[in-house]
Coordinates of N, CA and C in Angstrom, one line a residue:
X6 N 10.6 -60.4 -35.9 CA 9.6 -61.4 -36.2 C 10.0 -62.2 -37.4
X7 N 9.9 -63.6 -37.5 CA 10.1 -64.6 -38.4 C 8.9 -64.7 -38.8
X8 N 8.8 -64.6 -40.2 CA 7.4 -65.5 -40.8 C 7.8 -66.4 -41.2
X9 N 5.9 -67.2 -40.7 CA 6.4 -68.7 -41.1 C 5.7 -69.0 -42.2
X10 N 5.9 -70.6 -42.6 CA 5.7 -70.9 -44.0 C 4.2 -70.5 -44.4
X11 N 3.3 -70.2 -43.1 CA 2.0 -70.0 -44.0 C 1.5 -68.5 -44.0
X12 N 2.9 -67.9 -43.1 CA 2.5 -66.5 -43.8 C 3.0 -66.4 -45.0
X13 N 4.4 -67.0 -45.2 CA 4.8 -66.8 -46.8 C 3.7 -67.1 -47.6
X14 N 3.0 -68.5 -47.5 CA 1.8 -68.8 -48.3 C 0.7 -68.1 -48.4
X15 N 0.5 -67.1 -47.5 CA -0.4 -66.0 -48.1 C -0.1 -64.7 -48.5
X16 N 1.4 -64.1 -48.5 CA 1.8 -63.2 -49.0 C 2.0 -63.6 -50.6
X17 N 2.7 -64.8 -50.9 CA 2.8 -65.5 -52.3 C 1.7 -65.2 -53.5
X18 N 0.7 -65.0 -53.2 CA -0.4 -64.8 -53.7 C -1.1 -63.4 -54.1
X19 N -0.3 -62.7 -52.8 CA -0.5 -61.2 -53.3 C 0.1 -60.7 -54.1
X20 N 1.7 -61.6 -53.8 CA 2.6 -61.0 -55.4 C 2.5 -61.0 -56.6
X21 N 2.3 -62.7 -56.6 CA 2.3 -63.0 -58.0 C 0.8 -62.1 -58.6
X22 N -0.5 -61.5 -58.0 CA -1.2 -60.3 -58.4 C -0.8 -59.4 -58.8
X23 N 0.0 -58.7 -57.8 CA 1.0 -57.2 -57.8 C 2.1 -57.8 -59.2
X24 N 2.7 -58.7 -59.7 CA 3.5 -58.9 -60.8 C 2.5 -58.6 -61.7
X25 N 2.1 -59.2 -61.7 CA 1.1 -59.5 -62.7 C -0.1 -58.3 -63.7
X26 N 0.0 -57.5 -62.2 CA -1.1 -55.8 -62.6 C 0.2 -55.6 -62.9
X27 N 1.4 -55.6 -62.6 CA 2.3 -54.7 -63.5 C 2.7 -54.8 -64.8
X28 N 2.9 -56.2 -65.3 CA 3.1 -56.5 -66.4 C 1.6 -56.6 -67.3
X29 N 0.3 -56.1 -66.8 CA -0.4 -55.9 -67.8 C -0.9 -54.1 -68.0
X30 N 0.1 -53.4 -67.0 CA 0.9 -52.0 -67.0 C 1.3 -51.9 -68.6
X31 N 2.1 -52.6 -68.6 CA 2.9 -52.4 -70.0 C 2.0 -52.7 -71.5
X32 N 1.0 -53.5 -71.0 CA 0.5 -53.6 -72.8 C 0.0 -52.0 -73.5
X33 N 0.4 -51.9 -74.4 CA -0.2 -50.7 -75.5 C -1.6 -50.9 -75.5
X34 N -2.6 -49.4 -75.1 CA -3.8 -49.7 -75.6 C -4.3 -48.8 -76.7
X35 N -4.8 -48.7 -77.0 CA -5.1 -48.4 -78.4 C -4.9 -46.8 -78.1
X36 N -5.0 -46.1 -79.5 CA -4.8 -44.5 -78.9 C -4.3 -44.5 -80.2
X37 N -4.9 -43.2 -80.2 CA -4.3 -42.2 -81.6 C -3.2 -41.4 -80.8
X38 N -2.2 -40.5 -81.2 CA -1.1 -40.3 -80.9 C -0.8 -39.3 -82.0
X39 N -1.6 -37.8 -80.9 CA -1.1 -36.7 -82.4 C -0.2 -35.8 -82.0
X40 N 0.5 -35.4 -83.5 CA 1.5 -35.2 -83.5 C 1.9 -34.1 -82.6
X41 N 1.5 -33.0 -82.8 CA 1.5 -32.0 -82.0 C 1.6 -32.1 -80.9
X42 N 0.9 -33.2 -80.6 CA 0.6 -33.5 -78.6 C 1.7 -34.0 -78.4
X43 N 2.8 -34.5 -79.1 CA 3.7 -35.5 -78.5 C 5.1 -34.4 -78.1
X44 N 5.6 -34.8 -77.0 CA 6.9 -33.8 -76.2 C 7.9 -33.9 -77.4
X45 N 8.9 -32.9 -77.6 CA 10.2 -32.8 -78.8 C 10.8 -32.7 -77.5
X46 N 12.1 -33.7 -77.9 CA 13.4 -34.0 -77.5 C 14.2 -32.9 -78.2
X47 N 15.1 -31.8 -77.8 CA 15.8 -31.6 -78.8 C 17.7 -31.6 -78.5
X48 N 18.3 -32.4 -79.5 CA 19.5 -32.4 -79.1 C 20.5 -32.0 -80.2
X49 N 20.5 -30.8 -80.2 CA 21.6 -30.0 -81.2 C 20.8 -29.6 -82.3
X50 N 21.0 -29.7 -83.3 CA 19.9 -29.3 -84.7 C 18.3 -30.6 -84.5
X51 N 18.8 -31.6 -83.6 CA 17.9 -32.8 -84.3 C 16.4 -32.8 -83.1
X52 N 15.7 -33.0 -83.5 CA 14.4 -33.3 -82.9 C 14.1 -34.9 -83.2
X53 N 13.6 -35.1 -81.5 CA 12.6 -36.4 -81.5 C 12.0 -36.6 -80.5
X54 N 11.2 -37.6 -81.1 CA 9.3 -37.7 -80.1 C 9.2 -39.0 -80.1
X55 N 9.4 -39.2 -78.6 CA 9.0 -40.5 -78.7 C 7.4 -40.7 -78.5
X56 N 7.2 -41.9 -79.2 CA 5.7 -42.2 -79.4 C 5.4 -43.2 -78.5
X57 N 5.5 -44.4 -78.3 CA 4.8 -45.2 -77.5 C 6.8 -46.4 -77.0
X58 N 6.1 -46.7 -75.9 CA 7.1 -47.9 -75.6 C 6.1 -48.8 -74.8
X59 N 5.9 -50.3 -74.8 CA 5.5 -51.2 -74.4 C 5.4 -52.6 -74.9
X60 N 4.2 -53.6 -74.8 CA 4.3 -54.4 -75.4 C 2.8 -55.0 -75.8
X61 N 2.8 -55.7 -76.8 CA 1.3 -56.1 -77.7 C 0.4 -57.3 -76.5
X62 N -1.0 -57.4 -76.8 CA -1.7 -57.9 -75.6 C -0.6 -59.3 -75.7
X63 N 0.4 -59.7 -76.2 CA 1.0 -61.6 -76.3 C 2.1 -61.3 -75.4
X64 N 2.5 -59.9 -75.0 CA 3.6 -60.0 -74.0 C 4.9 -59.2 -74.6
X65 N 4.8 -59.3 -76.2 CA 5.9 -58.7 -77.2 C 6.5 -57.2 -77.3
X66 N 7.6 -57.2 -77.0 CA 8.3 -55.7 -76.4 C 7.9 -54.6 -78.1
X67 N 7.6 -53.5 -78.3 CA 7.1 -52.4 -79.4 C 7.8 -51.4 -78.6
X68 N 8.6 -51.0 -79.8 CA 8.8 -48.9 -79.2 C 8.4 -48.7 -80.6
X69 N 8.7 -47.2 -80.4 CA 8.3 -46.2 -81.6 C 8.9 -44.9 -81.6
X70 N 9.8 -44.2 -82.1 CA 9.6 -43.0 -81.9 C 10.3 -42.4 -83.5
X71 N 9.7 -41.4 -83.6 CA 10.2 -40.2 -84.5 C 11.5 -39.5 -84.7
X72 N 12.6 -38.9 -85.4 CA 13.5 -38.2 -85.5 C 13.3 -37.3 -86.7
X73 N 13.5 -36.2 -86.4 CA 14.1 -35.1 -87.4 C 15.6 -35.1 -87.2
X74 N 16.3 -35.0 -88.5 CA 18.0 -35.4 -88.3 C 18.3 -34.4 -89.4
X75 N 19.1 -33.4 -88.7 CA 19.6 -32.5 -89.6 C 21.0 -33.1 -90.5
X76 N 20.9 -32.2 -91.8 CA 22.2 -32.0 -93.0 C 22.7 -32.7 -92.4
X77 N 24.1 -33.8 -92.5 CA 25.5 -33.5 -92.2 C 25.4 -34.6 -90.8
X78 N 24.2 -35.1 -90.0 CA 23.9 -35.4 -88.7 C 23.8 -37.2 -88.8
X79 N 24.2 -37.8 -87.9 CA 23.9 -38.9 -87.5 C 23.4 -39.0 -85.9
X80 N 22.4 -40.1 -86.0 CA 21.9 -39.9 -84.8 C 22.8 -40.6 -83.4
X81 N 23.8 -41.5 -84.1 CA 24.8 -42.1 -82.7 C 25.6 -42.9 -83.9
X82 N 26.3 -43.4 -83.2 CA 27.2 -44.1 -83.8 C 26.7 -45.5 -84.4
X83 N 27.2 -46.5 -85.8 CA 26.6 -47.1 -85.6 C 26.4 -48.2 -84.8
X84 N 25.7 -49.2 -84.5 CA 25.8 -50.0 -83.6 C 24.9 -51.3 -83.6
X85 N 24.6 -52.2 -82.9 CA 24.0 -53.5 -83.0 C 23.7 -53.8 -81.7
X86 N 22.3 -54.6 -81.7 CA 21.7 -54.7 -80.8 C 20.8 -56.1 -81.0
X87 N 20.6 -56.8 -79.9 CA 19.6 -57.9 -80.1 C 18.0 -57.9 -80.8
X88 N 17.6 -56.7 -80.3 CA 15.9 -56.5 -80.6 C 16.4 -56.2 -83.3
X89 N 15.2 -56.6 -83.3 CA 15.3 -55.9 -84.4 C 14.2 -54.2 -84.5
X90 N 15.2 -53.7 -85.9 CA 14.2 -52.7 -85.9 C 14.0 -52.6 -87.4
X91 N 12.9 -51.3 -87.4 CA 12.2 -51.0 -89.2 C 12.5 -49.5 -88.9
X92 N 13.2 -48.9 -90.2 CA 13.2 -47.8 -90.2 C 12.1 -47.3 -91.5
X93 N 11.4 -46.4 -91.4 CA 10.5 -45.5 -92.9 C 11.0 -44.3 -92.4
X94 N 11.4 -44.0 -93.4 CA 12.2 -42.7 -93.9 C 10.5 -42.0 -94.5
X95 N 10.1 -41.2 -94.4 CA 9.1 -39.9 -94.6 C 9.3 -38.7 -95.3
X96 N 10.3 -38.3 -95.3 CA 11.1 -37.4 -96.3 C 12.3 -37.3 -96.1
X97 N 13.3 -36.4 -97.2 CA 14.3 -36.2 -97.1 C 15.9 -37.8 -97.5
X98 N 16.4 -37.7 -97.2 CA 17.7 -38.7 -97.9 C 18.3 -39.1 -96.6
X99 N 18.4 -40.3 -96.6 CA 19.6 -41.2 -95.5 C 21.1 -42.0 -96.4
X100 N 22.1 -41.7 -95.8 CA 22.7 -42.9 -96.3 C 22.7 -44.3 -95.4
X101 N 22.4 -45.3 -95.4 CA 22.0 -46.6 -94.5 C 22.8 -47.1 -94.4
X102 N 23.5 -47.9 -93.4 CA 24.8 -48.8 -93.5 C 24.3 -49.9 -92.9
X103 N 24.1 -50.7 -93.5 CA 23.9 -52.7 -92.7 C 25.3 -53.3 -93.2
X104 N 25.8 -53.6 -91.8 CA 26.8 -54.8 -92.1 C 27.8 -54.2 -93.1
X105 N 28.0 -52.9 -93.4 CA 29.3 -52.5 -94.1 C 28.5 -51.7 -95.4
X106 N 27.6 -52.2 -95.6 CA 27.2 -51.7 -97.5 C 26.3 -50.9 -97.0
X107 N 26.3 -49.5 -97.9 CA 25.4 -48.2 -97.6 C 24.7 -48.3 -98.8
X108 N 23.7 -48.0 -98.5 CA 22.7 -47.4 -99.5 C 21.8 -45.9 -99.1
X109 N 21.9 -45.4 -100.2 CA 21.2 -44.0 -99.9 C 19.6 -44.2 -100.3
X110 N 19.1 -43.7 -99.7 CA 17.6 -44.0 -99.4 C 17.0 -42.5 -99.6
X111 N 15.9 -42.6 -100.4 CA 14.7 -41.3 -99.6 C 13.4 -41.7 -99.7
X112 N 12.6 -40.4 -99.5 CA 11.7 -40.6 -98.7 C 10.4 -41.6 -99.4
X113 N 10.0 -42.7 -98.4 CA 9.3 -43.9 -98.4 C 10.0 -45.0 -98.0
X114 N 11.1 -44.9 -98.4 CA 11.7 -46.2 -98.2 C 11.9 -46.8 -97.0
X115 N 12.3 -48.1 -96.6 CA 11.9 -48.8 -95.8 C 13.4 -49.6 -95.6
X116 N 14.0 -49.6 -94.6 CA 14.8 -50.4 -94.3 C 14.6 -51.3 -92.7
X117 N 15.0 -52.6 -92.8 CA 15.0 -53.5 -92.1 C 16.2 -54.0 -91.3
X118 N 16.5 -53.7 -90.2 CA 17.8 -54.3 -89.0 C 17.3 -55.7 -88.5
X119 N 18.4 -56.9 -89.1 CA 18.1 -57.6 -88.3 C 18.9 -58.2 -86.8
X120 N 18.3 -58.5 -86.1 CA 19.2 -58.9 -84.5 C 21.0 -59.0 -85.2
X121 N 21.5 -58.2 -84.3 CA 22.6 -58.2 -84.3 C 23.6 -58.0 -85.4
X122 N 23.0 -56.9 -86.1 CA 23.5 -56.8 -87.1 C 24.0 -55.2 -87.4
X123 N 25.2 -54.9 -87.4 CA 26.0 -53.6 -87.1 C 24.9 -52.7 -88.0
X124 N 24.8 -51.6 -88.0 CA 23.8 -50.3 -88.4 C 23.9 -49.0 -88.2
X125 N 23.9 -48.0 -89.2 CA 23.7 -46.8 -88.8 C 23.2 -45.9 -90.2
X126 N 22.7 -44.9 -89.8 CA 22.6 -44.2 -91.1 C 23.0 -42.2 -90.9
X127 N 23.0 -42.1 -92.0 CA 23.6 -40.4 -91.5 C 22.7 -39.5 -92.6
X128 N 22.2 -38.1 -92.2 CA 21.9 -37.4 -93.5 C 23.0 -36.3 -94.2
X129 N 23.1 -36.9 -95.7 CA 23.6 -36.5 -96.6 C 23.4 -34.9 -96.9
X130 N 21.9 -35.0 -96.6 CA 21.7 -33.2 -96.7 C 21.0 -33.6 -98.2
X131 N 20.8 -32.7 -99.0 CA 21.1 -30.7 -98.3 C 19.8 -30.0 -97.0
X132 N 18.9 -30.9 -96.9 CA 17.6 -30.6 -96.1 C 17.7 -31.9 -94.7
X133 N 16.9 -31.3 -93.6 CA 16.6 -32.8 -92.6 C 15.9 -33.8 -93.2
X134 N 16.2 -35.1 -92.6 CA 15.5 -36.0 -92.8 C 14.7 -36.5 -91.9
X135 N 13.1 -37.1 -91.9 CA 12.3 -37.5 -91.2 C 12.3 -38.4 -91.3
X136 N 11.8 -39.3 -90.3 CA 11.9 -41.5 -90.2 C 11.4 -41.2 -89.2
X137 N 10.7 -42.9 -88.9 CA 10.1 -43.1 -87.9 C 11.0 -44.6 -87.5
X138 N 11.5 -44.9 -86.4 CA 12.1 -45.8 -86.1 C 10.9 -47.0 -85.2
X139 N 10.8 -47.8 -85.4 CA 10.2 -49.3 -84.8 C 10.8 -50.7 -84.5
X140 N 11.1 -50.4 -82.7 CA 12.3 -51.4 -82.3 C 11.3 -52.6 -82.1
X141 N 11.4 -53.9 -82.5 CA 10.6 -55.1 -82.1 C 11.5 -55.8 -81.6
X142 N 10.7 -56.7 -80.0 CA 12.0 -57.0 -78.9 C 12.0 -56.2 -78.0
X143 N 12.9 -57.4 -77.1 CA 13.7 -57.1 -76.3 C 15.0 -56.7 -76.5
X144 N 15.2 -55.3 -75.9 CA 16.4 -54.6 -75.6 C 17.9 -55.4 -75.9
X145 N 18.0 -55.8 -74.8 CA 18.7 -57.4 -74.4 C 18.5 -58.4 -74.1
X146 N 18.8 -59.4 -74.6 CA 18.4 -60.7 -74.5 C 19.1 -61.4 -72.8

């Protein structure tokens, strides 16, 4: 069976619906998010919880999630990516690398990645370090 143009004309209408419930799938709604409740990832000494991934009622991509990072530990290699992110460090010591220059950080501090810009940080020790990481964006552009 061939459809014709005015079946397409009434399927067209169901989709762009069906798109549309999906992509307002994704907005974040409000919600407290405790701690305890949230699943631990664990990979080798390091723990992490992801918190939310989605996007604000304007359409705008949010992740979130948590790491515990033991002594001696980095979480990946460094690397660069289109979306920007904010790191808060919560306790414990990072050394931070943007673009070549490290700075050692503890706990409060706040560092900023912007798009495309090489990054990593590692813990110095002597204890884990806690951060909360917040990717703003799209993944890939």
């Amino acid at each position: 069976m061939n459809p014709s143009r005015r079946d397409l004309g009434l399927i067209l209408p169901a989709l762009a619906v069906a798109t549309a419930s999906a992509q307002e799938n994704k907005t974040l709604p409000s919600k407290a998010f405790k701690y305890e409740d949230l699943p631990v990832k664990v990979n080798g000494e390091n723990k992490s919880r992801a918190v939310f991934n989605g996007e604000t009622h304007s359409g705008f991509p949010i992740e979130l999630h948590m790491t515990e990072l033991a002594a001696g530990q980095v979480p990946h290699a460094p690397h660069q990516h289109v979306h920007e992110e904010v790191l808060m460090l919560q306790k414990g010591t990072l050394d931070a690398t943007i673009k070549g220059e490290a700075t050692q950080i503890t706990g409060g501090s706040i560092v900023y990645m912007a798009s495309n810009d090489l990054h990593g940080w590692r813990n110095p020790g002597p204890g884990p370090a806690q951060y909360f990481v917040i990717a703003l964006g799209k993944e890939d552009a």
